[in-house]
Amino acid sequence: MQIRKNVFCALSAVALLGFQAKAQKVEFTEYDLPNGLHVILHDDHHAPVVAVSVMYHVGSKNEVAGRTGFAHFFEHLLFEGSENIKRGEFMKIVSANGGQNNANTTQDRTFYYEVFPSNQLQTGLWLESERMMHPVINEIGVKTQNEVVKEEKRLSFDNRPYGNLINDIGHDLFPTHPYGNGVIGSMKDLDAAKLDEFKEFFKQFYVPNNAVLTIAGDIDIAKTKELVAAYFGPVPRGADVVYKKVEEAPITKTIVDTAYDANIQIPFMIAAYRVPGRDSRDSKVMQMISSILSGGASSRMYKKMVDEKKDALQVIAFNYPLEDYGMYIIGALPNNGAAPAGLLTDMDEEIVKLQKDLITPDDYEKLQNQFENNFVSTNTRMLGIAENLANGYTFDHKDTNNINEELKLIRSITREEIRDAARKYLNNNQRLVLYYLPGKGKAQ
């Protein structure tokens, strides 16, 4: 097993090195099967590696009140097996054929993937078609995975320092939208759900016309099309998925809340803002603002609060882009007993500077270089390419070529737009101020 893993890692490294020369342009072929499955193919022959992925356009935002956690639950449940794959054999098959696999769920989509030596392409296609066409959804699998999800919740959220931070932020920023429920949802809801409800959720969302199959790596396009038709063509089309965005009323007054975490000893001072969704230009601008504030040791918040004043152990600023809205989050861990409220003042001062003054041409050039490096780095892995291609089609107005346009978009953002976005979205009356404190209980 270890030898096979080492060979796989070596092949992946060769692929990375070979791809760097052409990372600025990703060629691809895309088309639809008659059942509505969107297919994206990218061939790269620098190493005999292939990534097979399926992105379903379903996440926690598609759940209904009283039945939260279904999308994340299905991330686990669809590894249980199918009519042709015995229970517990899915990952054994992947490993036995020299591959790696995993899945993850967000508020907006569920992403399954395998990375194989390219001579195992058919294995990947077979596994994903089995998952889509006829998985076994029964009481044994539901009960088993219910316990798995509960253990994940304990390990990754309830017993992990700062594990529920994002959930607490989302709960306050989205009192109406399902984003407020968090991805893992409620264990009480999962316990109460009946088997028929799980089957109906699968029937509604895990259908070819709500999915993107992306294959990237050492493939022959013509032969791969034949294989895709053979494995996925027989999957029946489902009913069209209809989703209506839940509109949130604007935040017009500062929300102040306190959350307690028994796993921490150091408080976290957080300010969070509701911003536009990921397919907007302003979402990219907010990403750039994040880099200015906390992107490395030379960033503004780090230099001021960690290096100079030494009142913070660490600072963060990042845009959490989602489909309908985004969460812009800044925060700091206090050092030497610094008051959390004082950290908020420090962070506010840096935001005011962004709102008043343009960043310097040198800082702007540095920012552009950072984003270009990130872009190139992401697109040096076959799995990264596969996911970015799928994201473009799923979220960016069905524009798969967004993978080649995003860097151009970043380069077109001006210093004035950075200042104006800070003025538009990062105001005190439009935010949540969250005191994330050690201990148990809830603020009165």
XYZ file of C-alpha atoms in Angstrom:
444
model
C 0.000 0.000 0.000
C 2.792 2.419 0.927
C 4.721 1.706 -2.295
C 1.649 2.397 -4.379
C 1.070 5.652 -2.510
C 4.679 6.767 -3.056
C 4.454 6.049 -6.782
C 1.212 8.019 -6.976
C 2.769 11.008 -5.186
C 5.766 10.922 -7.517
C 3.516 10.932 -10.574
C 1.542 13.843 -9.167
C 4.754 15.813 -8.603
C 5.817 15.239 -12.208
C 2.405 16.428 -13.370
C 2.745 19.586 -11.278
C 6.152 20.453 -12.694
C 5.116 19.793 -16.264
C 1.969 21.846 -15.997
C 3.546 25.006 -14.630
C 4.690 26.085 -18.084
C 1.142 26.350 -19.370
C -0.801 27.137 -16.215
C -2.001 30.428 -17.660
C -4.370 28.664 -20.050
C -6.535 25.628 -19.369
C -7.934 23.957 -22.472
C -11.128 21.952 -22.087
C -13.991 20.304 -23.935
C -17.529 20.440 -22.591
C -20.897 19.059 -23.635
C -24.174 17.696 -22.264
C -25.450 14.135 -22.288
C -29.118 13.671 -23.237
C -29.959 13.123 -19.548
C -28.651 16.605 -18.708
C -25.292 15.661 -17.195
C -22.756 18.357 -18.021
C -19.362 16.898 -18.909
C -16.036 18.771 -18.884
C -12.833 17.132 -20.153
C -9.290 18.437 -19.824
C -6.381 16.461 -21.247
C -2.843 16.819 -19.957
C -0.215 14.213 -20.767
C 2.683 15.281 -18.569
C 2.071 12.379 -16.178
C -0.182 9.290 -16.209
C -2.640 10.661 -13.664
C -6.353 11.400 -13.973
C -8.855 13.123 -11.663
C -12.511 12.099 -11.922
C -14.967 14.324 -10.077
C -18.697 14.898 -9.811
C -20.071 18.127 -8.376
C -23.731 18.068 -7.378
C -25.374 21.461 -7.075
C -26.785 20.726 -3.635
C -25.631 21.932 -0.252
C -27.041 22.874 3.095
C -28.934 25.822 1.596
C -31.217 23.332 -0.205
C -32.448 21.825 3.054
C -35.756 22.607 4.706
C -36.409 23.665 8.285
C -36.448 20.671 10.608
C -34.344 18.554 8.257
C -30.965 20.246 8.277
C -27.728 18.360 7.680
C -29.028 16.229 4.787
C -26.474 17.349 2.167
C -23.501 16.687 4.433
C -25.080 13.414 5.515
C -25.276 12.301 1.882
C -21.604 13.099 1.436
C -21.082 10.126 3.761
C -24.078 8.003 2.841
C -23.159 7.705 -0.846
C -19.995 5.827 0.083
C -22.088 3.018 1.556
C -22.263 1.053 -1.682
C -24.543 0.359 -4.626
C -26.317 -2.521 -6.294
C -22.937 -3.576 -7.729
C -20.598 -2.446 -4.940
C -20.867 -4.225 -1.624
C -21.260 -2.198 1.520
C -17.887 -0.909 2.718
C -16.080 -1.774 -0.524
C -16.048 1.629 -2.249
C -12.838 2.962 -0.746
C -11.195 -0.471 -0.801
C -11.656 -0.539 -4.585
C -10.074 2.907 -4.895
C -7.081 1.946 -2.782
C -6.603 -1.414 -4.501
C -6.334 0.375 -7.851
C -3.720 2.886 -6.712
C -6.075 5.800 -6.203
C -7.127 8.362 -3.661
C -10.639 9.641 -3.060
C -12.694 11.889 -0.853
C -15.693 14.209 -0.806
C -16.712 17.477 0.798
C -19.850 19.521 1.238
C -20.460 23.250 1.444
C -23.539 25.392 1.767
C -23.896 25.281 -2.048
C -22.526 22.011 -3.471
C -21.245 18.501 -2.799
C -18.017 17.397 -4.475
C -16.883 13.788 -4.916
C -13.586 12.824 -6.508
C -11.039 10.114 -7.225
C -7.473 10.572 -8.453
C -6.096 7.489 -10.199
C -3.241 6.394 -12.406
C -4.703 7.129 -15.841
C -5.055 3.449 -16.749
C -7.760 3.283 -14.067
C -9.989 5.941 -15.635
C -12.766 3.404 -16.141
C -12.654 2.494 -12.467
C -13.309 6.100 -11.507
C -16.134 6.451 -14.000
C -17.723 3.198 -12.845
C -17.585 4.213 -9.173
C -19.163 7.632 -9.772
C -21.829 6.245 -12.096
C -22.728 3.642 -9.468
C -23.016 6.392 -6.872
C -25.327 8.358 -9.162
C -27.411 5.574 -10.700
C -28.310 3.131 -7.972
C -26.777 3.605 -4.529
C -28.117 1.468 -1.717
C -29.976 3.709 0.730
C -31.275 1.570 3.567
C -31.716 1.600 7.326
C -28.326 -0.021 7.958
C -26.452 2.621 5.970
C -28.435 5.500 7.456
C -27.847 4.293 11.002
C -24.145 3.685 10.383
C -23.494 7.053 8.789
C -25.600 8.838 11.395
C -23.089 7.703 13.987
C -20.186 8.701 11.721
C -21.605 12.213 11.303
C -22.199 12.557 15.042
C -18.585 11.607 15.696
C -17.417 14.124 13.076
C -19.489 16.812 14.765
C -17.907 16.003 18.107
C -14.359 15.946 16.741
C -14.471 18.796 14.219
C -16.934 21.160 15.862
C -17.995 20.555 19.459
C -14.628 19.427 20.878
C -12.321 21.403 18.617
C -11.018 24.832 19.639
C -12.957 27.528 17.757
C -14.784 24.697 15.961
C -18.186 26.382 15.904
C -16.915 29.864 15.069
C -18.123 29.905 11.456
C -21.477 28.420 12.460
C -21.964 31.099 15.109
C -21.085 33.837 12.623
C -23.452 32.430 10.006
C -26.256 32.116 12.526
C -26.113 35.847 13.273
C -25.494 37.077 9.716
C -28.289 34.959 8.217
C -31.369 34.934 10.467
C -33.594 33.992 7.499
C -31.425 32.373 4.831
C -30.487 28.656 5.259
C -26.828 29.701 5.418
C -27.580 30.370 9.088
C -27.964 26.641 9.789
C -24.373 25.629 9.069
C -23.340 22.735 6.854
C -23.359 19.925 9.394
C -26.865 20.807 10.522
C -28.753 19.418 13.487
C -28.246 15.886 14.809
C -31.784 16.055 16.159
C -33.063 16.614 12.624
C -31.101 13.636 11.283
C -32.321 11.406 14.118
C -35.927 12.337 13.382
C -35.745 11.802 9.605
C -37.366 8.720 8.090
C -35.761 6.516 5.459
C -38.225 7.703 2.809
C -37.103 11.301 3.422
C -33.490 10.377 2.673
C -34.559 8.561 -0.480
C -36.605 11.532 -1.598
C -33.688 13.926 -0.997
C -31.489 11.753 -3.202
C -34.146 11.547 -5.902
C -34.530 15.319 -5.899
C -30.904 16.452 -6.014
C -28.481 13.671 -6.988
C -29.536 13.489 -10.586
C -27.449 13.980 -13.751
C -29.163 17.232 -14.684
C -28.042 18.700 -11.345
C -24.425 17.593 -11.662
C -21.141 18.254 -13.461
C -18.750 15.424 -14.326
C -15.203 16.718 -14.747
C -12.275 14.574 -15.883
C -8.783 16.089 -15.935
C -5.494 14.428 -16.743
C -3.846 11.944 -19.070
C -6.858 11.049 -21.223
C -7.837 10.620 -24.844
C -10.817 12.900 -25.428
C -12.586 10.728 -28.022
C -12.213 7.519 -26.025
C -13.215 9.272 -22.819
C -16.417 10.520 -24.439
C -17.273 6.932 -25.335
C -16.652 5.792 -21.773
C -18.704 8.641 -20.321
C -21.629 7.753 -22.589
C -21.376 4.088 -21.608
C -21.249 4.666 -17.868
C -23.446 7.746 -17.419
C -25.750 7.671 -20.447
C -28.117 5.112 -18.839
C -28.648 7.242 -15.716
C -32.225 8.616 -15.970
C -32.792 12.347 -15.941
C -34.434 13.707 -12.817
C -36.968 16.446 -12.349
C -35.557 19.941 -12.787
C -34.167 21.335 -9.548
C -35.891 24.600 -8.719
C -34.198 26.856 -6.201
C -35.303 30.309 -5.105
C -32.851 32.479 -3.229
C -33.996 33.579 0.208
C -33.483 37.321 0.470
C -32.070 38.759 3.680
C -32.985 42.238 4.848
C -29.934 44.546 4.907
C -28.065 44.877 8.190
C -28.506 48.492 9.285
C -27.444 48.315 12.926
C -24.470 46.638 14.570
C -25.271 43.143 15.819
C -23.394 42.352 19.035
C -23.279 38.789 20.288
C -21.237 36.555 22.579
C -20.450 32.892 22.064
C -18.700 30.560 24.478
C -16.313 27.715 23.718
C -15.207 25.353 26.487
C -12.267 24.197 24.326
C -10.406 27.519 24.232
C -8.354 29.591 26.643
C -7.830 32.624 24.424
C -10.817 34.702 23.255
C -11.351 35.636 19.612
C -12.516 39.122 18.632
C -14.539 38.908 15.416
C -16.210 41.398 13.094
C -18.199 39.943 10.198
C -20.048 41.538 7.304
C -22.571 40.212 4.796
C -21.233 40.790 1.264
C -22.232 39.836 -2.303
C -22.063 36.246 -3.569
C -19.124 34.585 -5.276
C -20.029 35.315 -8.894
C -19.952 39.087 -8.353
C -17.013 41.333 -9.164
C -17.155 42.782 -5.671
C -16.551 39.332 -4.198
C -13.154 39.288 -5.913
C -12.454 42.798 -4.654
C -13.157 41.637 -1.106
C -10.649 38.812 -1.583
C -8.035 41.409 -2.466
C -8.903 43.457 0.618
C -8.328 40.324 2.709
C -4.808 40.032 1.380
C -4.094 43.686 2.144
C -5.262 43.319 5.740
C -3.853 39.930 6.735
C -2.078 38.270 3.815
C 1.259 37.471 5.407
C 3.718 39.167 7.748
C 3.820 42.365 5.665
C 0.021 42.847 5.720
C -1.415 45.856 7.489
C -3.163 44.203 10.425
C -0.264 41.834 11.057
C 2.372 44.567 11.031
C 0.356 46.839 13.284
C -1.143 44.394 15.781
C 1.339 41.507 15.900
C 4.676 43.161 15.131
C 4.347 46.731 16.384
C 1.744 46.903 19.161
C 2.071 43.217 20.053
C -1.512 43.185 21.289
C -2.459 40.273 18.988
C -1.100 36.753 18.673
C -2.677 36.316 15.262
C -4.972 38.198 12.907
C -7.310 37.045 10.150
C -9.205 38.685 7.325
C -10.871 36.605 4.651
C -13.786 36.558 2.295
C -15.949 33.442 2.663
C -17.630 33.424 -0.763
C -20.935 31.573 -1.128
C -23.403 31.444 -3.984
C -26.147 33.720 -2.682
C -24.125 35.873 -0.291
C -20.665 35.963 1.218
C -19.299 36.427 4.722
C -16.413 38.828 5.149
C -14.664 38.034 8.433
C -11.879 39.812 10.282
C -10.579 38.873 13.695
C -7.727 38.746 16.167
C -6.480 36.667 19.104
C -5.342 38.912 21.981
C -1.787 38.791 23.304
C -0.657 39.513 26.873
C -4.183 40.029 28.133
C -5.106 42.699 25.581
C -8.760 43.661 25.708
C -10.807 42.232 22.793
C -12.543 45.592 22.353
C -9.144 47.221 21.841
C -8.384 44.763 19.063
C -11.622 45.763 17.379
C -10.478 49.387 17.479
C -7.172 48.410 15.851
C -8.931 46.538 13.065
C -11.382 49.378 12.493
C -8.523 51.819 12.084
C -7.068 49.777 9.238
C -10.450 49.542 7.531
C -10.877 53.332 7.783
C -7.498 53.783 6.075
C -8.682 51.603 3.198
C -11.879 53.645 2.969
C -10.066 56.988 2.912
C -6.901 56.378 0.885
C -5.906 54.436 -2.199
C -3.347 51.697 -1.642
C 0.060 52.604 -3.071
C 1.077 51.512 -6.583
C 3.744 49.259 -5.024
C 1.203 47.568 -2.763
C -1.131 47.182 -5.704
C 1.562 45.485 -7.780
C 2.402 43.177 -4.884
C -1.284 42.293 -4.561
C -1.556 41.426 -8.235
C 1.509 39.187 -7.974
C 0.071 37.363 -4.961
C -3.134 36.542 -6.779
C -1.321 35.441 -9.912
C 0.852 33.094 -7.844
C -2.227 31.648 -6.148
C -3.920 31.146 -9.510
C -0.928 29.330 -10.986
C -0.488 27.181 -7.878
C -4.103 26.016 -7.865
C -4.010 25.054 -11.530
C -0.921 22.884 -11.281
C -2.876 19.918 -9.871
C -5.317 17.873 -11.903
C -7.796 17.814 -9.026
C -7.529 21.596 -8.635
C -8.252 22.044 -12.339
C -11.193 19.658 -12.187
C -12.754 21.508 -9.262
C -12.163 24.954 -10.758
C -13.733 23.906 -14.057
C -16.755 22.510 -12.229
C -17.040 25.634 -10.076
C -17.042 27.851 -13.158
C -19.931 25.992 -14.725
C -21.892 25.557 -11.497
C -21.551 29.020 -9.990
C -20.241 31.533 -12.519
C -23.230 31.875 -14.836
C -22.411 28.451 -16.363
C -19.152 29.913 -17.626
C -16.630 27.077 -17.497
C -14.045 29.339 -19.091
C -14.039 31.392 -15.897
C -10.943 29.364 -15.021
C -9.130 31.314 -17.752
C -10.831 34.645 -17.126
C -10.501 34.978 -13.361
C -6.904 36.150 -13.437
C -7.797 38.722 -16.090
C -10.642 39.886 -13.839
C -8.309 40.213 -10.855
C -5.845 42.226 -12.924
C -8.619 44.601 -14.014
C -9.652 45.528 -10.472
C -8.473 49.035 -9.689
C -7.220 50.691 -6.546
C -10.332 52.848 -6.629
C -12.563 49.757 -6.590
C -10.740 48.456 -3.525
C -11.338 51.736 -1.695
C -14.978 51.908 -2.824
C -15.733 48.316 -1.763
C -14.346 49.015 1.698
C -16.598 52.068 1.874
C -19.627 50.129 0.664
C -19.439 46.939 2.718
C -17.170 47.407 5.754
C -19.168 49.822 7.862
C -19.905 49.524 11.561
C -23.674 49.606 11.116
C -23.530 46.695 8.645
C -21.776 44.112 10.741
C -21.756 41.515 13.457
C -19.387 42.017 16.383
C -18.841 38.635 18.027
C -17.021 38.078 21.290
C -15.936 34.442 21.124
C -14.971 33.624 24.692
C -13.677 30.728 26.776
C -16.214 28.942 28.960
C -19.687 27.489 28.800
C -23.140 28.953 28.615
C -24.759 31.657 26.543
C -24.733 35.433 26.877
C -27.733 36.750 28.765
